Amino acid sequence: MRALVVGEYAPLDRLEISDAPVPEPGEGEVLIRVAAVGLGFVDGLKVQGKYQTKDPLPFVPGSEIAGVVEAVGPGAGLRTGDRVTANVSRGGLAEYAVAPAAATEVLPDAVSFAVAAAVRVNYLTALFALRHRAEARPGETLLVLGAAGGTGTAAIAVGRLLGLRVLAGASTEDKRQYAVRAGADEAVDTADPGWRAALKERGLDVDVIFDPVGGALGEEAFRALAWRGRHLVIGFASGDIPSARYNIALLKGASLVGVDIAQVQRREPETWQQMNAQIATWLASGELNPAIDDLVDLDDVGEAFRRMAERRAVGKVVVRVADIDATHRK
Ligand SMILES: NC(=O)c1ccc[n+]([C@@H]2O[C@H](COP(=O)([O-])OP(=O)(O)OC[C@H]3O[C@@H](n4cnc5c(N)ncnc54)[C@H](OP(=O)(O)O)[C@@H]3O)[C@@H](O)[C@H]2O)c1
């Protein structure tokens, strides 16, 4: 089968598609014929060996997949031909991937593979962060940093669905316009050093910050919180982990709240199920229309990774591995 096989940690311009054996599903696992894969910022770090954990070489990256069940291991409880979406630790960017049945969900017919792959991590992260960690209430003001990025656009959409007023922080005019088209009420130019003062002048109090960027911007944003504000720590796309000043937390009665979607299924299975059901309901009703940057072919995955690393991506990047949507809808 064709796969993105990483034989050594290398720069993003050295990625190549090569031949690999089709994996076999073991006990409680399914083999999925992959249609689409959602790319995350972390995948790009992993292929370069720059992530905090290292995948053993050689490996196939890609963890957010959607496709059709091709074969079922013992006790897996799914059927061949089921349209599914799954989270895997690695192995997604290939024509076939093995997934634990416990991390695989059957897809409603109305949801395309591309949308399913786009939704898998980012929208669950946004929902967990805003509803379950910040406990955001309708009418509160949310500031999303990196708002035109993958998690950022998810936070805009989920924020709107939860009844929040959404301010979208982004570094370029194009990105700000994209974020407003994605549903934000207003844009904030976070490349302008005076952005926090400008918010203050306009009397805009920020109750919740969704921060996938970190660095100097994250530190500045923490200071923009209103009384009892919550700063959600999502990630560090800037490459720098900020240091929050404890006195700001004291003066504003503010909280710094960590979010790690990777641990929720294991630690809070009920919350995980509730959130998956909520996302499925929003998708089925059409209230949620995930923003996809564009669909790239497997051969162009290197350029897709570079777009994310060079801060050029908008929305979620999804890789089309096989065009099997039409044949697998009832
Ligand atoms: N905690 C969790 O459970 C969880 C779940 C998913 C993802 N994450 C993390 O969230 C972070 C963002 O992921 P994402 O998918 O939203 O990434 P993305 O689509 O690439 O967006 C990241 C945004 O960060 C900003 N940025 C600032 N400095 C940057 C730099 N040096 N390089 C790249 N981007 C930079 C950019 O916005 P501007 O140009 O507008 O500043 C960019 O749009 C990653 O660290 C990822 O690991 C965490």
Short mmCIF file of C-alpha atoms and ligand atoms in Angstrom, two decimals:
data_model
loop_
_atom_site.label_atom_id
_atom_site.label_comp_id
_atom_site.label_asym_id
_atom_site.label_seq_id
_atom_site.Cartn_x
_atom_site.Cartn_y
_atom_site.Cartn_z
CA MET A 1 0.00 0.00 0.00
CA ARG A 2 1.04 3.66 -0.38
CA ALA A 3 1.96 5.40 2.85
CA LEU A 4 3.96 8.31 4.21
CA VAL A 5 6.74 6.30 5.82
CA VAL A 6 9.09 8.30 8.04
CA GLY A 7 12.38 6.35 8.05
CA GLU A 8 14.33 9.07 9.83
CA TYR A 9 13.37 12.35 11.47
CA ALA A 10 13.91 14.89 8.71
CA PRO A 11 12.88 18.36 7.49
CA LEU A 12 9.41 18.66 5.95
CA ASP A 13 10.74 19.02 2.37
CA ARG A 14 12.16 15.49 2.51
CA LEU A 15 8.84 13.66 3.01
CA GLU A 16 8.03 10.98 0.43
CA ILE A 17 5.23 8.53 -0.19
CA SER A 18 6.53 4.95 -0.36
CA ASP A 19 5.40 1.34 -0.25
CA ALA A 20 4.53 -0.35 3.06
CA PRO A 21 2.86 -3.62 4.06
CA VAL A 22 -0.88 -3.50 4.84
CA PRO A 23 -1.17 -3.82 8.65
CA GLU A 24 -3.27 -6.59 10.19
CA PRO A 25 -5.94 -5.97 12.83
CA GLY A 26 -5.40 -7.78 16.13
CA GLU A 27 -7.82 -8.51 18.96
CA GLY A 28 -10.30 -5.65 19.42
CA GLU A 29 -9.00 -3.83 16.34
CA VAL A 30 -10.28 -3.03 12.86
CA LEU A 31 -8.51 -2.47 9.55
CA ILE A 32 -9.76 0.74 7.93
CA ARG A 33 -9.48 1.62 4.25
CA VAL A 34 -8.57 5.27 4.74
CA ALA A 35 -10.46 7.96 2.84
CA ALA A 36 -9.36 11.14 4.67
CA VAL A 37 -6.90 12.18 7.36
CA GLY A 38 -6.99 15.37 9.42
CA LEU A 39 -3.53 16.90 9.90
CA GLY A 40 -2.60 18.40 13.24
CA PHE A 41 0.22 20.79 14.10
CA VAL A 42 1.72 18.01 16.25
CA ASP A 43 2.01 15.62 13.27
CA GLY A 44 4.38 18.09 11.60
CA LEU A 45 6.55 18.22 14.73
CA LYS A 46 6.55 14.43 15.04
CA VAL A 47 7.86 13.73 11.53
CA GLN A 48 10.77 16.06 12.27
CA GLY A 49 11.49 14.48 15.66
CA LYS A 50 10.68 17.82 17.32
CA TYR A 51 7.76 16.68 19.48
CA GLN A 52 8.13 15.98 23.21
CA THR A 53 7.54 12.24 22.60
CA LYS A 54 9.28 10.41 19.73
CA ASP A 55 7.62 7.74 17.59
CA PRO A 56 9.85 4.71 17.08
CA LEU A 57 11.32 4.67 13.53
CA PRO A 58 10.15 3.82 10.96
CA PHE A 59 6.60 5.07 11.45
CA VAL A 60 3.62 6.36 9.50
CA PRO A 61 2.22 9.61 10.99
CA GLY A 62 -1.44 10.64 11.02
CA SER A 63 -3.96 10.07 13.79
CA GLU A 64 -7.35 11.52 12.78
CA ILE A 65 -8.81 9.21 10.15
CA ALA A 66 -12.08 8.45 8.40
CA GLY A 67 -12.83 5.59 6.02
CA VAL A 68 -14.45 2.19 5.65
CA VAL A 69 -13.91 -0.94 7.75
CA GLU A 70 -12.07 -3.45 5.54
CA ALA A 71 -11.47 -6.24 8.08
CA VAL A 72 -12.44 -6.90 11.69
CA GLY A 73 -10.19 -8.45 14.36
CA PRO A 74 -11.60 -10.80 17.04
CA GLY A 75 -14.02 -9.09 19.43
CA ALA A 76 -13.94 -5.75 17.64
CA GLY A 77 -17.74 -5.45 17.35
CA LEU A 78 -17.86 -3.50 14.06
CA ARG A 79 -18.77 -4.74 10.58
CA THR A 80 -16.91 -4.80 7.31
CA GLY A 81 -18.20 -1.91 5.18
CA ASP A 82 -19.07 0.36 8.14
CA ARG A 83 -18.26 4.03 7.46
CA VAL A 84 -16.18 5.10 10.45
CA THR A 85 -13.93 7.69 11.98
CA ALA A 86 -11.12 6.83 14.39
CA ASN A 87 -8.29 8.17 16.50
CA VAL A 88 -5.04 6.25 16.19
CA SER A 89 -1.65 6.97 17.75
CA ARG A 90 0.00 6.76 14.32
CA GLY A 91 -0.43 5.03 10.95
CA GLY A 92 -3.16 7.25 9.43
CA LEU A 93 -1.38 8.66 6.37
CA ALA A 94 -1.66 5.40 4.43
CA GLU A 95 -4.17 3.56 2.30
CA TYR A 96 -4.96 1.22 5.21
CA ALA A 97 -4.66 1.75 8.96
CA VAL A 98 -5.41 -0.32 12.05
CA ALA A 99 -7.49 1.30 14.81
CA PRO A 100 -8.73 0.10 18.21
CA ALA A 101 -12.48 -0.51 17.92
CA ALA A 102 -12.88 1.44 21.18
CA ALA A 103 -11.52 4.54 19.45
CA THR A 104 -13.63 4.03 16.31
CA GLU A 105 -17.10 5.53 15.80
CA VAL A 106 -19.63 4.72 13.09
CA LEU A 107 -20.36 7.79 10.93
CA PRO A 108 -23.82 9.06 10.05
CA ASP A 109 -24.31 8.83 6.25
CA ALA A 110 -24.77 12.58 6.00
CA VAL A 111 -21.24 13.27 7.24
CA SER A 112 -18.49 13.09 4.61
CA PHE A 113 -15.15 11.47 5.35
CA ALA A 114 -13.36 14.82 4.99
CA VAL A 115 -15.63 16.47 7.54
CA ALA A 116 -15.32 13.50 9.90
CA ALA A 117 -11.52 13.64 9.74
CA ALA A 118 -11.57 17.42 10.31
CA VAL A 119 -13.83 17.22 13.34
CA ARG A 120 -12.16 14.42 15.19
CA VAL A 121 -9.67 16.22 17.44
CA ASN A 122 -10.17 19.97 17.14
CA TYR A 123 -13.91 20.21 17.77
CA LEU A 124 -13.74 17.80 20.70
CA THR A 125 -10.86 19.91 22.08
CA ALA A 126 -12.85 23.12 21.67
CA LEU A 127 -15.97 21.62 23.26
CA PHE A 128 -14.04 20.09 26.17
CA ALA A 129 -12.18 23.36 26.73
CA LEU A 130 -15.12 25.75 26.55
CA ARG A 131 -17.96 23.72 28.08
CA HIS A 132 -16.22 21.32 30.46
CA ARG A 133 -13.08 23.24 31.54
CA ALA A 134 -13.98 26.95 31.32
CA GLU A 135 -17.68 26.25 31.97
CA ALA A 136 -18.41 29.15 29.64
CA ARG A 137 -21.90 30.63 29.91
CA PRO A 138 -24.03 32.15 27.13
CA GLY A 139 -23.32 35.86 26.75
CA GLU A 140 -19.71 35.63 27.95
CA THR A 141 -16.93 36.98 25.74
CA LEU A 142 -14.42 34.51 24.29
CA LEU A 143 -11.10 35.57 22.75
CA VAL A 144 -9.66 32.91 20.43
CA LEU A 145 -5.94 33.22 19.65
CA GLY A 146 -4.60 31.71 16.41
CA ALA A 147 -8.24 32.00 15.39
CA ALA A 148 -7.80 31.10 11.71
CA GLY A 149 -5.92 27.89 12.56
CA GLY A 150 -7.30 24.39 13.04
CA THR A 151 -8.17 24.53 16.73
CA GLY A 152 -8.95 28.25 16.44
CA THR A 153 -11.69 27.82 13.83
CA ALA A 154 -13.12 24.96 15.89
CA ALA A 155 -13.22 27.22 18.97
CA ILE A 156 -15.02 29.94 16.98
CA ALA A 157 -17.69 27.49 15.84
CA VAL A 158 -18.17 25.83 19.21
CA GLY A 159 -18.09 29.20 20.99
CA ARG A 160 -20.92 30.44 18.79
CA LEU A 161 -22.93 27.26 19.38
CA LEU A 162 -22.54 27.76 23.14
CA GLY A 163 -23.89 31.33 22.83
CA LEU A 164 -20.62 33.17 23.43
CA ARG A 165 -19.56 36.46 21.90
CA VAL A 166 -16.47 35.49 19.90
CA LEU A 167 -13.44 37.75 19.29
CA ALA A 168 -10.97 36.25 16.81
CA GLY A 169 -7.29 37.08 17.30
CA ALA A 170 -5.09 36.53 14.24
CA SER A 171 -1.87 37.96 12.81
CA THR A 172 -2.85 38.90 9.24
CA GLU A 173 -5.79 40.64 7.58
CA ASP A 174 -6.53 37.53 5.47
CA LYS A 175 -6.66 35.34 8.55
CA ARG A 176 -8.86 37.83 10.40
CA GLN A 177 -11.31 37.95 7.49
CA TYR A 178 -11.31 34.15 7.35
CA ALA A 179 -12.07 33.96 11.08
CA VAL A 180 -14.99 36.38 10.74
CA ARG A 181 -16.34 34.33 7.81
CA ALA A 182 -15.99 31.27 10.08
CA GLY A 183 -18.41 32.91 12.52
CA ALA A 184 -16.45 35.25 14.83
CA ASP A 185 -18.28 38.42 15.85
CA GLU A 186 -15.18 40.60 15.58
CA ALA A 187 -11.51 40.32 14.75
CA VAL A 188 -8.52 41.43 16.82
CA ASP A 189 -5.15 42.18 15.20
CA THR A 190 -2.84 40.28 17.56
CA ALA A 191 0.22 41.35 15.50
CA ASP A 192 -0.43 44.92 16.68
CA PRO A 193 1.42 45.44 20.01
CA GLY A 194 -1.42 47.69 21.16
CA TRP A 195 -4.17 45.08 20.75
CA ARG A 196 -4.84 44.67 24.48
CA ALA A 197 -5.03 48.43 25.08
CA ALA A 198 -7.39 48.74 22.09
CA LEU A 199 -9.74 46.13 23.60
CA LYS A 200 -9.66 47.97 26.92
CA GLU A 201 -10.42 51.32 25.28
CA ARG A 202 -13.49 49.79 23.70
CA GLY A 203 -14.59 48.39 27.07
CA LEU A 204 -14.33 44.80 25.83
CA ASP A 205 -13.85 42.47 28.80
CA VAL A 206 -12.61 38.97 27.99
CA ASP A 207 -14.09 36.18 30.13
CA VAL A 208 -12.45 33.21 28.41
CA ILE A 209 -9.28 32.91 26.32
CA PHE A 210 -8.72 29.90 24.03
CA ASP A 211 -4.93 29.82 23.56
CA PRO A 212 -3.28 27.37 21.12
CA VAL A 213 -0.39 29.80 20.50
CA GLY A 214 1.35 30.51 23.84
CA GLY A 215 4.60 32.53 23.82
CA ALA A 216 4.55 36.32 24.25
CA LEU A 217 0.99 36.48 22.87
CA GLY A 218 -0.25 34.03 25.51
CA GLU A 219 1.39 36.06 28.30
CA GLU A 220 -0.14 39.29 27.02
CA ALA A 221 -3.56 37.67 26.65
CA PHE A 222 -3.55 36.45 30.27
CA ARG A 223 -3.42 40.13 31.25
CA ALA A 224 -6.51 40.88 29.14
CA LEU A 225 -8.81 38.71 31.27
CA ALA A 226 -11.76 40.20 33.11
CA TRP A 227 -12.64 39.41 36.74
CA ARG A 228 -12.95 35.61 37.15
CA GLY A 229 -11.58 35.08 33.65
CA ARG A 230 -10.33 31.67 32.49
CA HIS A 231 -7.29 31.24 30.25
CA LEU A 232 -7.43 27.87 28.47
CA VAL A 233 -3.99 26.40 27.76
CA ILE A 234 -4.39 24.51 24.47
CA GLY A 235 -0.92 24.50 22.91
CA PHE A 236 2.24 26.34 21.97
CA ALA A 237 2.23 26.79 18.19
CA SER A 238 4.58 29.78 18.67
CA GLY A 239 7.20 27.36 19.95
CA ASP A 240 7.46 29.08 23.36
CA ILE A 241 5.83 28.06 26.64
CA PRO A 242 4.79 31.27 28.45
CA SER A 243 5.23 31.92 32.16
CA ALA A 244 2.11 33.31 33.76
CA ARG A 245 2.48 35.96 36.49
CA TYR A 246 0.71 34.71 39.64
CA ASN A 247 -0.15 38.27 40.68
CA ILE A 248 -2.35 38.68 37.60
CA ALA A 249 -4.33 35.60 38.65
CA LEU A 250 -4.74 37.09 42.13
CA LEU A 251 -5.75 40.57 40.97
CA LYS A 252 -8.29 39.30 38.47
CA GLY A 253 -9.53 36.24 40.35
CA ALA A 254 -8.44 34.49 37.16
CA SER A 255 -7.69 30.84 36.41
CA LEU A 256 -5.14 29.20 34.14
CA VAL A 257 -6.87 26.03 32.92
CA GLY A 258 -5.09 23.14 31.20
CA VAL A 259 -6.74 21.18 28.39
CA ASP A 260 -5.53 17.84 26.99
CA ILE A 261 -8.03 16.06 24.78
CA ALA A 262 -5.75 13.02 24.50
CA GLN A 263 -6.52 12.02 28.10
CA VAL A 264 -10.27 12.57 28.18
CA GLN A 265 -11.48 9.24 26.75
CA ARG A 266 -9.47 7.31 29.38
CA ARG A 267 -9.99 9.62 32.37
CA GLU A 268 -13.55 10.84 31.72
CA PRO A 269 -15.29 8.26 29.51
CA GLU A 270 -18.76 9.69 30.18
CA THR A 271 -17.71 13.20 29.20
CA TRP A 272 -16.06 11.74 26.08
CA GLN A 273 -19.28 9.99 25.05
CA GLN A 274 -21.40 13.05 25.75
CA MET A 275 -19.10 15.22 23.68
CA ASN A 276 -19.07 12.81 20.72
CA ALA A 277 -22.87 12.68 20.83
CA GLN A 278 -23.04 16.49 20.95
CA ILE A 279 -20.74 16.91 17.94
CA ALA A 280 -22.70 14.24 16.00
CA THR A 281 -25.97 16.08 16.78
CA TRP A 282 -24.55 19.43 15.64
CA LEU A 283 -23.20 17.87 12.44
CA ALA A 284 -26.45 16.08 11.65
CA SER A 285 -28.51 19.25 12.20
CA GLY A 286 -26.16 21.26 10.00
CA GLU A 287 -25.41 23.69 12.85
CA LEU A 288 -21.76 22.69 12.64
CA ASN A 289 -19.95 23.02 9.32
CA PRO A 290 -16.25 22.44 9.95
CA ALA A 291 -13.90 24.83 8.18
CA ILE A 292 -11.49 22.85 5.99
CA ASP A 293 -8.50 24.72 4.53
CA ASP A 294 -8.50 22.55 1.47
CA LEU A 295 -8.36 18.91 0.63
CA VAL A 296 -4.85 17.92 -0.37
CA ASP A 297 -3.83 14.66 -2.01
CA LEU A 298 -1.55 12.24 -0.20
CA ASP A 299 1.27 13.10 -2.64
CA ASP A 300 1.11 16.77 -1.54
CA VAL A 301 1.21 16.08 2.20
CA GLY A 302 4.71 17.60 2.54
CA GLU A 303 3.49 20.98 1.28
CA ALA A 304 0.47 20.74 3.59
CA PHE A 305 2.78 20.22 6.59
CA ARG A 306 4.95 23.15 5.48
CA ARG A 307 1.91 25.43 5.25
CA MET A 308 1.11 24.70 8.89
CA ALA A 309 4.71 25.04 10.10
CA GLU A 310 5.17 28.32 8.23
CA ARG A 311 1.98 29.81 9.67
CA ARG A 312 0.26 29.91 6.24
CA ALA A 313 -2.57 27.43 6.87
CA VAL A 314 -6.14 28.56 7.49
CA GLY A 315 -8.82 26.26 8.85
CA LYS A 316 -8.21 22.55 9.14
CA VAL A 317 -5.91 20.78 6.69
CA VAL A 318 -7.35 17.46 5.48
CA VAL A 319 -5.56 14.90 3.29
CA ARG A 320 -7.62 12.93 0.79
CA VAL A 321 -6.18 9.42 0.59
CA ALA A 322 -8.90 7.76 -1.51
CA ASP A 323 -12.06 9.02 -3.14
CA ILE A 324 -14.52 6.53 -1.66
CA ASP A 325 -17.28 8.79 -0.36
CA ALA A 326 -19.63 8.29 -3.29
CA THR A 327 -19.47 4.50 -3.17
CA HIS A 328 -19.93 4.27 0.56
CA ARG A 329 -23.06 6.31 1.17
CA LYS A 330 -26.41 4.68 1.31
N1 LIG B 1 -4.54 20.59 24.17
C1 LIG B 1 -5.09 19.81 23.27
O1 LIG B 1 -5.84 18.90 23.59
C2 LIG B 1 -4.79 20.10 21.82
C3 LIG B 1 -5.58 19.56 20.80
C4 LIG B 1 -5.26 19.89 19.46
C5 LIG B 1 -4.17 20.74 19.18
N2 LIG B 1 -3.41 21.20 20.22
C6 LIG B 1 -2.27 22.10 20.01
O2 LIG B 1 -2.73 23.36 19.58
C7 LIG B 1 -1.69 24.02 18.86
C8 LIG B 1 -2.27 24.60 17.59
O3 LIG B 1 -2.77 23.60 16.76
P1 LIG B 1 -3.60 23.98 15.45
O4 LIG B 1 -4.00 22.72 14.80
O5 LIG B 1 -4.62 25.01 15.77
O6 LIG B 1 -2.42 24.66 14.57
P2 LIG B 1 -2.56 25.63 13.31
O7 LIG B 1 -3.76 25.32 12.53
O8 LIG B 1 -1.24 25.58 12.62
O9 LIG B 1 -2.77 27.07 13.98
C9 LIG B 1 -1.85 27.61 14.89
C10 LIG B 1 -1.91 29.13 14.89
O10 LIG B 1 -0.89 29.56 15.79
C11 LIG B 1 -0.41 30.83 15.37
N3 LIG B 1 1.07 30.86 15.43
C12 LIG B 1 1.81 31.73 16.13
N4 LIG B 1 3.10 31.48 15.98
C13 LIG B 1 3.22 30.44 15.16
C14 LIG B 1 4.33 29.73 14.61
N5 LIG B 1 5.61 30.07 14.93
N6 LIG B 1 4.11 28.71 13.77
C15 LIG B 1 2.84 28.34 13.49
N7 LIG B 1 1.74 28.96 13.97
C16 LIG B 1 1.93 30.02 14.80
C17 LIG B 1 -0.93 31.06 13.95
O11 LIG B 1 -1.92 32.08 14.04
P3 LIG B 1 -1.53 33.63 13.84
O12 LIG B 1 -0.61 33.72 12.66
O13 LIG B 1 -2.83 34.27 13.62
O14 LIG B 1 -0.87 34.04 15.13
C18 LIG B 1 -1.60 29.75 13.55
O15 LIG B 1 -2.76 29.96 12.78
C19 LIG B 1 -0.59 22.99 18.63
O16 LIG B 1 0.44 23.23 19.56
C20 LIG B 1 -1.28 21.68 18.92
O17 LIG B 1 -0.39 20.71 19.40
C21 LIG B 1 -3.70 20.89 21.52
#
